[in-house]
Amino acid sequence: MNHPQRLLCALYVGTSSGLALTTVHEFRHGPWWAACLFAAASLVPLVALVREAEPREPAIARRLRSVGSDADEDVVRIELDAACCERWWTSCGTEHDATCPHRVPRSSAA
């Protein structure tokens, strides 16, 4: 964890502590709904703290790991091969170009 991340984690802890203190104050002297609101709000910085503190893998490691899996590329390649013409692709499969061999003539019958 680098210095800005530690500073941000300290800010999260301080914010959560302040909200927890406000929660206690509201339970003693204020309306119960405000106390519940502050109690829920005091948990949000703790969630952010956990997300900030978990280790992140470097971008290069993610790229190298994704190079090994060609499943996404295979799905995209199959879908692109299934598209027969540009108009079919842009119209979500409802129309075909005039030169497309898969063009189905529309009948005038309703």
Rosetta silent file (secondary structure, phi, psi, omega in degrees, C-alpha in Angstrom):
SEQUENCE: MNHPQRLLCALYVGTSSGLALTTVHEFRHGPWWAACLFAAASLVPLVALVREAEPREPAIARRLRSVGSDADEDVVRIELDAACCERWWTSCGTEHDATCPHRVPRSSAA
SCORE:     score description
SCORE:     0.000 S_00000001
   1 L     0.000  130.018 -178.646    0.000    0.000    0.000 S_00000001
   2 L   -89.480  177.379 -173.461    1.480    3.345   -0.992 S_00000001
   3 H   -62.013  -46.602  178.304    1.363    6.651    0.872 S_00000001
   4 H   -61.891  -34.757  177.768   -1.783    8.132   -0.780 S_00000001
   5 H   -67.016  -38.904  177.221   -3.671    4.895   -0.137 S_00000001
   6 H   -65.627  -40.790  177.763   -2.690    4.973    3.531 S_00000001
   7 H   -62.383  -42.625  178.572   -3.797    8.585    3.785 S_00000001
   8 H   -64.658  -39.709  177.489   -7.122    7.703    2.168 S_00000001
   9 H   -64.601  -39.227  177.162   -7.578    4.754    4.570 S_00000001
  10 H   -64.543  -37.960  177.161   -6.899    7.063    7.522 S_00000001
  11 H   -64.800  -40.397  177.626   -9.498    9.469    6.141 S_00000001
  12 H   -62.671  -43.834  179.959  -12.009    6.610    5.864 S_00000001
  13 H   -64.350  -42.622  178.556  -11.381    5.551    9.479 S_00000001
  14 H   -63.672  -41.860  178.710  -11.739    9.139   10.687 S_00000001
  15 H   -64.814  -44.371  179.858  -14.958    9.649    8.765 S_00000001
  16 H   -64.928  -38.459  178.603  -16.434    6.399   10.009 S_00000001
  17 H   -65.374  -42.132  177.821  -15.442    7.240   13.596 S_00000001
  18 H   -63.230  -41.112  178.069  -17.058   10.667   13.341 S_00000001
  19 H   -68.428  -35.150  177.333  -20.248    9.181   11.957 S_00000001
  20 H   -67.389  -39.294  176.645  -20.280    6.524   14.696 S_00000001
  21 H   -63.802  -40.463  176.735  -19.904    9.237   17.350 S_00000001
  22 H   -65.182  -35.288  176.643  -22.763   11.146   15.742 S_00000001
  23 H   -60.834  -46.633  179.418  -24.813    7.930   15.788 S_00000001
  24 H   -62.413  -42.991  179.209  -24.307    7.560   19.545 S_00000001
  25 H   -61.875  -42.035 -179.736  -25.193   11.223   20.067 S_00000001
  26 H   -68.955  -36.073  176.823  -28.377   10.864   18.007 S_00000001
  27 H   -62.614  -34.556 -178.331  -29.423    7.699   19.882 S_00000001
  28 H   -80.805  -41.154 -168.643  -29.177    9.622   23.148 S_00000001
  29 H  -122.870   -9.463 -173.726  -30.608   13.015   22.172 S_00000001
  30 L  -118.759 -172.493  178.769  -32.135   12.912   18.719 S_00000001
  31 L   -70.632  149.739 -177.594  -34.754   11.092   16.700 S_00000001
  32 H   -65.964  -33.287 -178.324  -34.279    7.374   16.201 S_00000001
  33 H   -67.254  -33.830  177.902  -34.516    7.598   12.404 S_00000001
  34 H   -69.734  -37.027  177.803  -31.541    9.980   12.305 S_00000001
  35 H   -64.025  -41.913  177.630  -29.548    7.608   14.487 S_00000001
  36 H   -64.749  -38.366  178.634  -30.293    4.727   12.116 S_00000001
  37 H   -64.202  -44.342  178.816  -29.299    6.889    9.160 S_00000001
  38 H   -68.475  -33.845  177.094  -25.968    7.806   10.757 S_00000001
  39 H   -63.880  -43.190  177.789  -25.351    4.176   11.724 S_00000001
  40 H   -67.025  -39.263 -179.665  -25.791    3.091    8.106 S_00000001
  41 H   -67.691  -28.336  179.960  -23.659    5.994    6.890 S_00000001
  42 H   -72.707  -17.176  178.269  -20.848    5.034    9.264 S_00000001
  43 H   -82.813  -24.212 -177.114  -20.567    1.645    7.516 S_00000001
  44 H   -62.400  -46.910  177.198  -19.988    3.120    4.060 S_00000001
  45 H   -63.818  -28.361  177.617  -16.438    4.376    4.739 S_00000001
  46 H   -69.043  -36.739  175.006  -15.565    0.987    6.245 S_00000001
  47 H   -64.020  -42.752  177.805  -16.612   -0.728    3.029 S_00000001
  48 H   -63.852  -36.774  177.787  -14.457    1.738    1.104 S_00000001
  49 H   -62.540  -44.499  179.607  -11.582    1.024    3.498 S_00000001
  50 H   -64.230  -41.184  179.661  -11.806   -2.712    2.831 S_00000001
  51 H   -67.842  -35.773 -179.662  -11.915   -2.148   -0.921 S_00000001
  52 H   -72.844  -34.771 -174.318   -8.968    0.245   -0.797 S_00000001
  53 H   -81.555  -18.541 -178.369   -6.861   -2.025    1.405 S_00000001
  54 L   -71.856  140.939 -175.954   -7.240   -5.212   -0.650 S_00000001
  55 L   -68.132  140.756  178.098   -4.219   -5.851   -2.852 S_00000001
  56 L  -110.036  140.246  177.486   -4.554   -5.108   -6.529 S_00000001
  57 L   -83.473  146.518 -179.160   -2.645   -6.957   -9.155 S_00000001
  58 L   -62.179  155.137 -177.741   -0.641   -4.858  -11.591 S_00000001
  59 H   -61.405  -35.557 -179.180   -2.126   -4.097  -14.983 S_00000001
  60 H   -65.108  -36.053  178.306    0.600   -6.045  -16.780 S_00000001
  61 H   -67.466  -38.058  177.170   -0.308   -9.203  -14.842 S_00000001
  62 H   -64.598  -41.256  179.975   -3.968   -8.794  -15.811 S_00000001
  63 H   -65.394  -42.233 -179.967   -3.013   -8.381  -19.454 S_00000001
  64 H   -65.994  -36.424  178.340   -0.758  -11.425  -19.417 S_00000001
  65 H   -68.140  -37.076 -178.289   -3.451  -13.513  -17.765 S_00000001
  66 H   -74.815  -20.401  178.350   -6.047  -12.431  -20.309 S_00000001
  67 H   -65.744  -34.446 -178.432   -3.756  -13.327  -23.225 S_00000001
  68 H   -69.011  -25.860 -178.035   -4.020  -16.990  -22.286 S_00000001
  69 L  -100.638  114.034 -179.979   -7.808  -17.082  -22.525 S_00000001
  70 L  -102.745   14.072 -176.940   -9.085  -16.826  -26.069 S_00000001
  71 H   -63.030  -43.457  179.930  -12.673  -17.699  -25.192 S_00000001
  72 H   -65.046  -41.620  178.631  -13.900  -14.126  -25.606 S_00000001
  73 H   -64.200  -37.231  178.715  -12.090  -13.736  -28.908 S_00000001
  74 H   -65.108  -41.161  179.130  -13.586  -17.012  -30.144 S_00000001
  75 H   -63.666  -45.293  179.711  -17.120  -15.866  -29.275 S_00000001
  76 H   -64.157  -41.666 -179.720  -16.606  -12.549  -31.067 S_00000001
  77 H   -62.958  -41.698  179.419  -15.079  -14.292  -34.104 S_00000001
  78 H   -64.786  -43.545 -179.974  -18.036  -16.711  -34.353 S_00000001
  79 H   -65.306  -39.691  179.083  -20.561  -13.868  -34.068 S_00000001
  80 H   -69.189  -34.975  177.068  -18.775  -11.801  -36.709 S_00000001
  81 H   -69.072  -28.968 -179.634  -18.591  -14.776  -39.056 S_00000001
  82 H   -74.565  -22.210  178.989  -22.328  -15.346  -38.615 S_00000001
  83 L   -72.113  128.400 -173.922  -23.099  -11.800  -39.778 S_00000001
  84 L   -95.427  -26.667  179.051  -23.799  -11.963  -43.463 S_00000001
  85 L  -154.877  168.315 -176.744  -23.822   -8.281  -44.457 S_00000001
  86 H   -65.087  -42.895 -179.575  -23.370   -4.780  -43.089 S_00000001
  87 H   -65.594  -35.930  177.492  -27.058   -3.889  -43.053 S_00000001
  88 H   -62.229  -42.144 -177.141  -27.860   -7.127  -41.230 S_00000001
  89 H   -66.817  -43.364 -176.677  -25.305   -6.270  -38.585 S_00000001
  90 H   -79.473  -19.110  179.834  -26.496   -2.688  -38.062 S_00000001
  91 L  -102.993   16.237  179.088  -30.208   -3.554  -38.116 S_00000001
  92 L    58.318   37.425  173.727  -29.883   -6.405  -35.593 S_00000001
  93 L    83.487   14.523 -177.638  -30.673   -9.030  -38.194 S_00000001
  94 L   -99.031  -21.055 -178.416  -33.871   -7.570  -39.619 S_00000001
  95 L  -131.575  159.159  178.107  -32.652   -6.305  -43.007 S_00000001
  96 L  -129.864  154.183  173.527  -30.152   -7.428  -45.652 S_00000001
  97 L   -67.112  161.175  179.873  -28.135   -5.655  -48.334 S_00000001
  98 L   -66.005  -28.428 -178.146  -29.308   -6.016  -51.915 S_00000001
  99 L   -93.210    1.236 -177.043  -26.227   -8.112  -52.740 S_00000001
 100 L   -72.237  130.878  178.924  -26.529  -10.372  -49.696 S_00000001
 101 L   -70.821  -17.123 -179.069  -27.080  -14.049  -50.619 S_00000001
 102 L   -94.666    9.388 -176.119  -29.192  -14.558  -47.515 S_00000001
 103 L   -65.572  128.610  178.570  -31.622  -11.810  -48.404 S_00000001
 104 L  -102.905  119.876  179.665  -35.185  -12.975  -47.931 S_00000001
 105 L   -66.447  137.941  177.938  -37.623  -11.146  -50.205 S_00000001
 106 L   -84.422  134.568  177.816  -40.455   -9.501  -48.374 S_00000001
 107 L   -92.936  158.425  179.934  -43.898  -10.396  -49.553 S_00000001
 108 L   -86.810   -3.315 -179.517  -46.700   -7.889  -49.707 S_00000001
 109 L   -71.959  139.356 -177.417  -49.077  -10.314  -48.030 S_00000001
 110 L   -88.624    0.000    0.000  -50.106   -9.217  -44.572 S_00000001
